[in-house]
mmCIF file of C-alpha atoms in Angstrom:
data_model
loop_
_atom_site.group_PDB
_atom_site.id
_atom_site.type_symbol
_atom_site.label_atom_id
_atom_site.label_comp_id
_atom_site.label_asym_id
_atom_site.label_seq_id
_atom_site.Cartn_x
_atom_site.Cartn_y
_atom_site.Cartn_z
ATOM 1 C CA UNK A 1 -22.049 6.557 -5.829
ATOM 2 C CA UNK A 2 -18.487 7.163 -4.652
ATOM 3 C CA UNK A 3 -15.442 6.510 -6.846
ATOM 4 C CA UNK A 4 -11.982 6.038 -5.309
ATOM 5 C CA UNK A 5 -8.601 5.003 -6.746
ATOM 6 C CA UNK A 6 -7.898 1.486 -5.512
ATOM 7 C CA UNK A 7 -5.052 -1.003 -5.484
ATOM 8 C CA UNK A 8 -1.673 0.452 -6.376
ATOM 9 C CA UNK A 9 -3.384 3.760 -7.177
ATOM 10 C CA UNK A 10 -4.581 3.909 -3.567
ATOM 11 C CA UNK A 11 -1.024 3.301 -2.340
ATOM 12 C CA UNK A 12 0.322 6.108 -4.539
ATOM 13 C CA UNK A 13 -2.461 8.449 -3.424
ATOM 14 C CA UNK A 14 -1.747 7.609 0.209
ATOM 15 C CA UNK A 15 1.968 8.342 -0.199
ATOM 16 C CA UNK A 16 1.145 11.668 -1.850
ATOM 17 C CA UNK A 17 -1.342 12.593 0.895
ATOM 18 C CA UNK A 18 1.441 12.086 3.438
ATOM 19 C CA UNK A 19 3.403 14.864 1.689
ATOM 20 C CA UNK A 20 5.818 12.534 -0.093
ATOM 21 C CA UNK A 21 5.917 12.785 -3.919
ATOM 22 C CA UNK A 22 4.988 9.574 -5.707
ATOM 23 C CA UNK A 23 5.038 8.252 -9.277
ATOM 24 C CA UNK A 24 2.567 5.534 -10.184
ATOM 25 C CA UNK A 25 3.353 2.999 -12.919
ATOM 26 C CA UNK A 26 0.231 1.179 -14.021
ATOM 27 C CA UNK A 27 -1.492 -0.368 -17.010
ATOM 28 C CA UNK A 28 -4.970 0.927 -17.849
ATOM 29 C CA UNK A 29 -7.586 0.161 -20.456
ATOM 30 C CA UNK A 30 -8.911 2.441 -23.191
ATOM 31 C CA UNK A 31 -12.169 3.003 -21.360
ATOM 32 C CA UNK A 32 -14.135 5.496 -19.298
ATOM 33 C CA UNK A 33 -12.906 3.896 -16.067
ATOM 34 C CA UNK A 34 -9.315 4.756 -17.037
ATOM 35 C CA UNK A 35 -10.277 8.375 -17.655
ATOM 36 C CA UNK A 36 -12.038 8.553 -14.293
ATOM 37 C CA UNK A 37 -9.050 6.977 -12.525
ATOM 38 C CA UNK A 38 -6.470 9.252 -14.139
ATOM 39 C CA UNK A 39 -8.574 12.331 -13.391
ATOM 40 C CA UNK A 40 -8.849 11.356 -9.721
ATOM 41 C CA UNK A 41 -5.103 10.778 -9.476
ATOM 42 C CA UNK A 42 -4.407 14.118 -11.132
ATOM 43 C CA UNK A 43 -6.677 15.772 -8.581
ATOM 44 C CA UNK A 44 -4.582 14.175 -5.841
ATOM 45 C CA UNK A 45 -1.348 15.425 -7.507
ATOM 46 C CA UNK A 46 -0.080 11.896 -8.180
ATOM 47 C CA UNK A 47 2.269 11.692 -11.164
ATOM 48 C CA UNK A 48 1.192 8.777 -13.357
ATOM 49 C CA UNK A 49 3.095 6.853 -16.008
ATOM 50 C CA UNK A 50 0.369 4.708 -17.534
ATOM 51 C CA UNK A 51 0.113 2.579 -20.646
ATOM 52 C CA UNK A 52 -3.250 1.916 -22.303
ATOM 53 C CA UNK A 53 -3.317 -1.769 -23.213
ATOM 54 C CA UNK A 54 -5.328 -3.284 -26.040
ATOM 55 C CA UNK A 55 -7.918 -5.948 -25.190
ATOM 56 C CA UNK A 56 -7.738 -4.909 -21.533
ATOM 57 C CA UNK A 57 -10.247 -3.340 -19.164
ATOM 58 C CA UNK A 58 -9.286 -1.090 -16.278
ATOM 59 C CA UNK A 59 -10.060 -3.153 -13.149
ATOM 60 C CA UNK A 60 -13.130 -2.020 -11.225
ATOM 61 C CA UNK A 61 -14.149 -3.298 -7.803
ATOM 62 C CA UNK A 62 -17.752 -2.481 -6.995
ATOM 63 C CA UNK A 63 -18.948 -2.682 -3.406
ATOM 64 C CA UNK A 64 -22.534 -2.400 -2.254
ATOM 65 C CA UNK A 65 -22.681 -0.800 1.204
ATOM 66 C CA UNK A 66 -25.649 -0.822 3.565
ATOM 67 C CA UNK A 67 -25.479 1.024 6.853
ATOM 68 C CA UNK A 68 -21.704 1.364 6.560
ATOM 69 C CA UNK A 69 -21.184 -2.381 6.043
ATOM 70 C CA UNK A 70 -20.261 -4.175 2.827
ATOM 71 C CA UNK A 71 -22.956 -6.640 1.764
ATOM 72 C CA UNK A 72 -21.819 -7.431 -1.778
ATOM 73 C CA UNK A 73 -18.740 -7.020 -3.963
ATOM 74 C CA UNK A 74 -18.236 -7.811 -7.624
ATOM 75 C CA UNK A 75 -15.144 -7.191 -9.743
ATOM 76 C CA UNK A 76 -14.565 -6.535 -13.423
ATOM 77 C CA UNK A 77 -11.054 -7.422 -14.428
ATOM 78 C CA UNK A 78 -8.813 -9.069 -17.013
ATOM 79 C CA UNK A 79 -5.162 -10.080 -16.764
ATOM 80 C CA UNK A 80 -2.935 -7.263 -17.988
ATOM 81 C CA UNK A 81 -0.161 -9.564 -19.190
ATOM 82 C CA UNK A 82 -2.662 -11.342 -21.455
ATOM 83 C CA UNK A 83 -2.871 -8.165 -23.544
ATOM 84 C CA UNK A 84 -0.905 -8.270 -26.831
ATOM 85 C CA UNK A 85 0.569 -4.852 -25.949
ATOM 86 C CA UNK A 86 1.604 -5.751 -22.380
ATOM 87 C CA UNK A 87 5.305 -5.825 -23.322
ATOM 88 C CA UNK A 88 5.169 -2.098 -24.146
ATOM 89 C CA UNK A 89 3.926 -1.390 -20.614
ATOM 90 C CA UNK A 90 6.593 -3.617 -19.081
ATOM 91 C CA UNK A 91 9.376 -2.036 -21.166
ATOM 92 C CA UNK A 92 8.115 1.448 -20.288
ATOM 93 C CA UNK A 93 8.179 0.700 -16.555
ATOM 94 C CA UNK A 94 11.778 -0.519 -16.670
ATOM 95 C CA UNK A 95 12.889 2.378 -18.881
ATOM 96 C CA UNK A 96 11.284 4.996 -16.611
ATOM 97 C CA UNK A 97 12.556 3.344 -13.428
ATOM 98 C CA UNK A 98 16.101 3.265 -14.792
ATOM 99 C CA UNK A 99 15.850 6.933 -15.748
ATOM 100 C CA UNK A 100 14.636 8.013 -12.298
ATOM 101 C CA UNK A 101 16.420 5.424 -10.131
ATOM 102 C CA UNK A 102 18.979 7.843 -8.698
ATOM 103 C CA UNK A 103 16.142 10.038 -7.408
ATOM 104 C CA UNK A 104 14.017 7.240 -5.946
ATOM 105 C CA UNK A 105 14.209 6.613 -2.227
ATOM 106 C CA UNK A 106 11.899 3.620 -2.436
ATOM 107 C CA UNK A 107 9.982 1.393 -4.812
ATOM 108 C CA UNK A 108 6.662 0.119 -3.488
ATOM 109 C CA UNK A 109 5.247 -2.884 -5.322
ATOM 110 C CA UNK A 110 1.538 -3.626 -4.998
ATOM 111 C CA UNK A 111 1.062 -7.071 -6.534
ATOM 112 C CA UNK A 112 -2.592 -8.088 -6.163
ATOM 113 C CA UNK A 113 -2.325 -11.053 -8.536
ATOM 114 C CA UNK A 114 -4.387 -9.182 -11.127
ATOM 115 C CA UNK A 115 -1.887 -9.782 -13.915
ATOM 116 C CA UNK A 116 -0.151 -6.384 -13.846
ATOM 117 C CA UNK A 117 3.247 -7.825 -12.893
ATOM 118 C CA UNK A 118 4.589 -10.639 -15.033
ATOM 119 C CA UNK A 119 7.486 -12.849 -13.841
ATOM 120 C CA UNK A 120 9.740 -10.951 -16.272
ATOM 121 C CA UNK A 121 8.745 -7.555 -14.837
ATOM 122 C CA UNK A 122 9.187 -8.900 -11.295
ATOM 123 C CA UNK A 123 12.710 -10.034 -12.168
ATOM 124 C CA UNK A 124 13.572 -6.761 -13.932
ATOM 125 C CA UNK A 125 12.445 -4.597 -11.002
ATOM 126 C CA UNK A 126 14.567 -6.660 -8.653
ATOM 127 C CA UNK A 127 17.528 -6.320 -11.011
ATOM 128 C CA UNK A 128 17.273 -2.548 -10.601
ATOM 129 C CA UNK A 129 17.204 -2.986 -6.832
ATOM 130 C CA UNK A 130 20.512 -4.870 -7.017
ATOM 131 C CA UNK A 131 22.267 -2.019 -8.879
ATOM 132 C CA UNK A 132 20.747 0.607 -6.565
ATOM 133 C CA UNK A 133 21.174 -0.772 -3.018
ATOM 134 C CA UNK A 134 20.074 2.506 -1.429
ATOM 135 C CA UNK A 135 16.619 2.289 -3.010
ATOM 136 C CA UNK A 136 14.421 0.439 -0.521
ATOM 137 C CA UNK A 137 12.089 -2.155 -2.051
ATOM 138 C CA UNK A 138 8.733 -2.606 -0.282
ATOM 139 C CA UNK A 139 6.474 -5.422 -1.482
ATOM 140 C CA UNK A 140 2.819 -6.123 -0.773
ATOM 141 C CA UNK A 141 2.083 -9.278 -2.746
ATOM 142 C CA UNK A 142 -0.388 -12.112 -2.656
ATOM 143 C CA UNK A 143 0.853 -15.481 -1.322
ATOM 144 C CA UNK A 144 1.256 -16.994 -4.802
ATOM 145 C CA UNK A 145 3.953 -14.503 -5.754
ATOM 146 C CA UNK A 146 5.395 -13.189 -2.477
ATOM 147 C CA UNK A 147 8.359 -15.569 -2.374
ATOM 148 C CA UNK A 148 9.347 -14.508 -5.916
ATOM 149 C CA UNK A 149 10.435 -11.145 -4.481
ATOM 150 C CA UNK A 150 13.822 -12.363 -3.295
ATOM 151 C CA UNK A 151 15.359 -8.863 -3.370
ATOM 152 C CA UNK A 152 12.639 -7.224 -1.270
ATOM 153 C CA UNK A 153 13.784 -5.240 1.761
ATOM 154 C CA UNK A 154 10.348 -5.288 3.396
ATOM 155 C CA UNK A 155 7.168 -7.322 2.974
ATOM 156 C CA UNK A 156 3.833 -6.621 4.684
ATOM 157 C CA UNK A 157 1.426 -9.574 4.303
ATOM 158 C CA UNK A 158 -1.641 -9.782 6.491
ATOM 159 C CA UNK A 159 -2.028 -12.665 8.926
ATOM 160 C CA UNK A 160 -3.869 -15.058 6.610
ATOM 161 C CA UNK A 161 -1.482 -14.307 3.714
ATOM 162 C CA UNK A 162 1.568 -14.958 5.902
ATOM 163 C CA UNK A 163 0.096 -18.268 7.061
ATOM 164 C CA UNK A 164 -0.643 -19.240 3.459
ATOM 165 C CA UNK A 165 2.926 -18.501 2.339
ATOM 166 C CA UNK A 166 4.316 -20.584 5.218
ATOM 167 C CA UNK A 167 1.820 -23.424 4.792
ATOM 168 C CA UNK A 168 0.189 -22.915 8.184
ATOM 169 C CA UNK A 169 -3.435 -22.847 9.323
ATOM 170 C CA UNK A 170 -4.692 -19.291 9.830
ATOM 171 C CA UNK A 171 -6.610 -19.920 13.045
ATOM 172 C CA UNK A 172 -8.334 -16.841 14.468
ATOM 173 C CA UNK A 173 -6.931 -17.612 17.914
ATOM 174 C CA UNK A 174 -3.372 -17.552 16.540
ATOM 175 C CA UNK A 175 -3.936 -14.059 15.110
ATOM 176 C CA UNK A 176 -4.342 -12.822 18.677
ATOM 177 C CA UNK A 177 -0.974 -14.227 19.789
ATOM 178 C CA UNK A 178 1.926 -11.768 19.607
ATOM 179 C CA UNK A 179 4.527 -14.527 19.910
ATOM 180 C CA UNK A 180 2.947 -16.632 17.148
ATOM 181 C CA UNK A 181 2.757 -13.672 14.750
ATOM 182 C CA UNK A 182 6.300 -12.555 15.567
ATOM 183 C CA UNK A 183 7.348 -16.108 14.681
ATOM 184 C CA UNK A 184 5.536 -15.759 11.351
ATOM 185 C CA UNK A 185 7.480 -12.586 10.595
ATOM 186 C CA UNK A 186 10.794 -14.254 11.437
ATOM 187 C CA UNK A 187 9.957 -17.286 9.279
ATOM 188 C CA UNK A 188 9.190 -14.990 6.345
ATOM 189 C CA UNK A 189 12.553 -13.268 6.797
ATOM 190 C CA UNK A 190 14.289 -16.651 6.699
ATOM 191 C CA UNK A 191 12.612 -17.489 3.376
ATOM 192 C CA UNK A 192 13.569 -14.209 1.653
ATOM 193 C CA UNK A 193 17.373 -13.767 1.632
ATOM 194 C CA UNK A 194 17.554 -9.998 1.181
ATOM 195 C CA UNK A 195 14.726 -9.148 3.567
ATOM 196 C CA UNK A 196 15.580 -6.789 6.416
ATOM 197 C CA UNK A 197 12.054 -6.216 7.756
ATOM 198 C CA UNK A 198 9.043 -8.542 7.750
ATOM 199 C CA UNK A 199 5.726 -7.202 9.022
ATOM 200 C CA UNK A 200 2.543 -9.187 9.580
ATOM 201 C CA UNK A 201 -0.538 -6.982 9.807
ATOM 202 C CA UNK A 202 -3.285 -8.338 12.071
ATOM 203 C CA UNK A 203 -6.321 -6.028 11.648
ATOM 204 C CA UNK A 204 -7.863 -5.368 15.070
ATOM 205 C CA UNK A 205 -4.915 -7.205 16.699
ATOM 206 C CA UNK A 206 -2.330 -4.701 15.452
ATOM 207 C CA UNK A 207 0.865 -5.839 13.756
ATOM 208 C CA UNK A 208 3.990 -7.895 14.449
ATOM 209 C CA UNK A 209 7.453 -7.601 12.938
ATOM 210 C CA UNK A 210 10.917 -9.071 12.745
ATOM 211 C CA UNK A 211 13.976 -6.892 12.071
ATOM 212 C CA UNK A 212 16.720 -9.092 10.630
ATOM 213 C CA UNK A 213 19.383 -6.395 11.044
ATOM 214 C CA UNK A 214 19.003 -6.394 14.816
ATOM 215 C CA UNK A 215 17.515 -9.897 15.205
ATOM 216 C CA UNK A 216 14.673 -8.322 17.176
ATOM 217 C CA UNK A 217 10.934 -8.792 16.918
ATOM 218 C CA UNK A 218 7.931 -7.095 18.465
ATOM 219 C CA UNK A 219 4.250 -6.291 18.238
ATOM 220 C CA UNK A 220 2.057 -3.218 18.380
ATOM 221 C CA UNK A 221 -1.629 -3.080 19.295
ATOM 222 C CA UNK A 222 -4.158 -1.637 16.863
ATOM 223 C CA UNK A 223 -4.734 2.064 17.417
ATOM 224 C CA UNK A 224 -8.267 2.001 16.046
ATOM 225 C CA UNK A 225 -10.674 4.076 18.123
ATOM 226 C CA UNK A 226 -13.656 3.721 15.798
ATOM 227 C CA UNK A 227 -14.200 1.334 12.906
ATOM 228 C CA UNK A 228 -16.050 2.362 9.784
ATOM 229 C CA UNK A 229 -14.462 0.359 6.977
ATOM 230 C CA UNK A 230 -11.329 -1.792 6.671
ATOM 231 C CA UNK A 231 -11.121 -1.414 2.878
ATOM 232 C CA UNK A 232 -7.628 -0.314 1.840
ATOM 233 C CA UNK A 233 -6.099 -0.496 5.338
ATOM 234 C CA UNK A 234 -3.187 -2.593 4.049
ATOM 235 C CA UNK A 235 -2.494 -0.071 1.272
ATOM 236 C CA UNK A 236 -2.427 2.757 3.794
ATOM 237 C CA UNK A 237 -0.122 0.751 6.055
ATOM 238 C CA UNK A 238 2.576 0.068 3.457
ATOM 239 C CA UNK A 239 2.365 3.623 2.092
ATOM 240 C CA UNK A 240 2.867 5.130 5.552
ATOM 241 C CA UNK A 241 5.607 2.638 6.435
ATOM 242 C CA UNK A 242 7.515 3.501 3.254
ATOM 243 C CA UNK A 243 7.193 7.227 3.945
ATOM 244 C CA UNK A 244 8.341 6.837 7.556
ATOM 245 C CA UNK A 245 11.416 4.768 6.696
ATOM 246 C CA UNK A 246 12.341 7.125 3.855
ATOM 247 C CA UNK A 247 12.149 9.985 6.361
ATOM 248 C CA UNK A 248 14.770 8.231 8.493
ATOM 249 C CA UNK A 249 12.594 7.012 11.357
ATOM 250 C CA UNK A 250 13.712 3.880 13.178
ATOM 251 C CA UNK A 251 11.762 0.645 12.736
ATOM 252 C CA UNK A 252 9.506 0.951 15.771
ATOM 253 C CA UNK A 253 8.658 4.608 15.132
ATOM 254 C CA UNK A 254 7.968 3.778 11.492
ATOM 255 C CA UNK A 255 5.573 1.010 12.508
ATOM 256 C CA UNK A 256 3.790 3.277 14.986
ATOM 257 C CA UNK A 257 3.427 5.796 12.145
ATOM 258 C CA UNK A 258 2.017 3.132 9.789
ATOM 259 C CA UNK A 259 -0.251 1.640 12.447
ATOM 260 C CA UNK A 260 -1.645 5.075 13.255
ATOM 261 C CA UNK A 261 -2.308 5.746 9.571
ATOM 262 C CA UNK A 262 -4.217 2.448 9.330
ATOM 263 C CA UNK A 263 -6.274 3.384 12.395
ATOM 264 C CA UNK A 264 -7.328 6.600 10.696
ATOM 265 C CA UNK A 265 -7.977 4.823 7.396
ATOM 266 C CA UNK A 266 -10.477 2.387 8.913
ATOM 267 C CA UNK A 267 -12.301 5.244 10.613
ATOM 268 C CA UNK A 268 -13.260 6.540 7.162
ATOM 269 C CA UNK A 269 -15.705 5.099 4.640
ATOM 270 C CA UNK A 270 -14.458 3.444 1.472
ATOM 271 C CA UNK A 271 -10.957 3.656 0.040
ATOM 272 C CA UNK A 272 -10.015 6.980 1.605
ATOM 273 C CA UNK A 273 -6.544 8.448 2.019
ATOM 274 C CA UNK A 274 -5.039 9.763 5.248
ATOM 275 C CA UNK A 275 -3.560 13.247 5.115
ATOM 276 C CA UNK A 276 -0.327 14.162 6.864
ATOM 277 C CA UNK A 277 -1.853 16.844 9.041
ATOM 278 C CA UNK A 278 -4.574 14.603 10.413
ATOM 279 C CA UNK A 279 -2.059 11.791 11.002
ATOM 280 C CA UNK A 280 0.315 14.093 12.882
ATOM 281 C CA UNK A 281 -2.560 15.301 15.024
ATOM 282 C CA UNK A 282 -3.790 11.749 15.588
ATOM 283 C CA UNK A 283 -0.366 10.660 16.806
ATOM 284 C CA UNK A 284 -0.109 13.675 19.090
ATOM 285 C CA UNK A 285 -3.616 13.218 20.531
ATOM 286 C CA UNK A 286 -4.723 9.655 19.697
ATOM 287 C CA UNK A 287 -7.831 9.763 21.892
ATOM 288 C CA UNK A 288 -9.308 12.868 20.284
ATOM 289 C CA UNK A 289 -10.203 11.529 16.857
ATOM 290 C CA UNK A 290 -13.316 13.707 16.535
ATOM 291 C CA UNK A 291 -11.329 16.952 16.719
ATOM 292 C CA UNK A 292 -8.765 16.037 14.073
ATOM 293 C CA UNK A 293 -7.566 18.562 11.524
ATOM 294 C CA UNK A 294 -9.975 21.377 12.329
ATOM 295 C CA UNK A 295 -7.235 23.898 11.694
ATOM 296 C CA UNK A 296 -4.866 23.775 8.732
ATOM 297 C CA UNK A 297 -3.040 25.942 6.243
ATOM 298 C CA UNK A 298 -4.855 27.256 3.184
ATOM 299 C CA UNK A 299 -2.718 24.997 0.942
ATOM 300 C CA UNK A 300 -3.556 21.903 3.000
ATOM 301 C CA UNK A 301 -7.244 22.813 3.102
ATOM 302 C CA UNK A 302 -7.357 23.265 -0.672
ATOM 303 C CA UNK A 303 -5.633 19.925 -1.297
ATOM 304 C CA UNK A 304 -7.909 18.116 1.129
ATOM 305 C CA UNK A 305 -11.044 19.707 -0.332
ATOM 306 C CA UNK A 306 -10.024 18.599 -3.836
ATOM 307 C CA UNK A 307 -9.530 15.022 -2.660
ATOM 308 C CA UNK A 308 -12.861 14.952 -0.858
ATOM 309 C CA UNK A 309 -14.700 16.283 -3.906
ATOM 310 C CA UNK A 310 -13.039 13.694 -6.153
ATOM 311 C CA UNK A 311 -14.558 10.917 -4.015
ATOM 312 C CA UNK A 312 -17.967 12.595 -3.645
ATOM 313 C CA UNK A 313 -17.442 13.253 0.055
#
């Protein structure tokens, strides 16, 4: 068996692995799965501000893999905001965010419609964004709640999610069209008033974007050279995009950075993170995936070894 932090925990781990410090705010249950999750995050040096909720189970997604392919998945989950102690988690998130806001370059929201973000918490987070305009707000949300994030600076839905939000058919042939997907990105930007960047991820077809600040759109091909598993590719993408923009890269360079990170992510089994050294080497020599990261500093090697052990690799 292999255990990996998933969901928002995977995003935080991915940010940390790219040498950018992250703080994860998350509800957990009072169960063994919470202990396992927190231990794994500690191993990855992710700072966690968690609240153990009553009458709540830490979500677990179980995948059965055969020959590198997923044949079955079953989830164990309850809605966090149904817990009688959810308000303490929500209040804690807002309190901690207010206390650290001046030091935050970005807030990344991973809203998987699992009940971790109530409408009140969504509104409160966006209120903080209004008073701190230099803190970039990235949102990866399911179609049901994406349009509620009116203060988001950047959203990154996949092709089918973008079509769902816009009330369009997600035909496979349309996913291959750069112009169609660039139109999706622009339509999303028109629906969200504060949005400066809309990105539509397209799996093996790459990604498309619309930059409202420059009124320009574009597409990038997928950089995948070998495909093992697409689990968590979207998490890796938004984590890398947030890191790149916070480092001051322009939009296109940031998207190349994020696209490259996704290419590496799908070359690995399970919900694996991409380390900065291997990503830098991948971008420098994208055709030599097999020789990645053979040489690294002792500190990087130690960190990587700890992460690999935590996921039974």
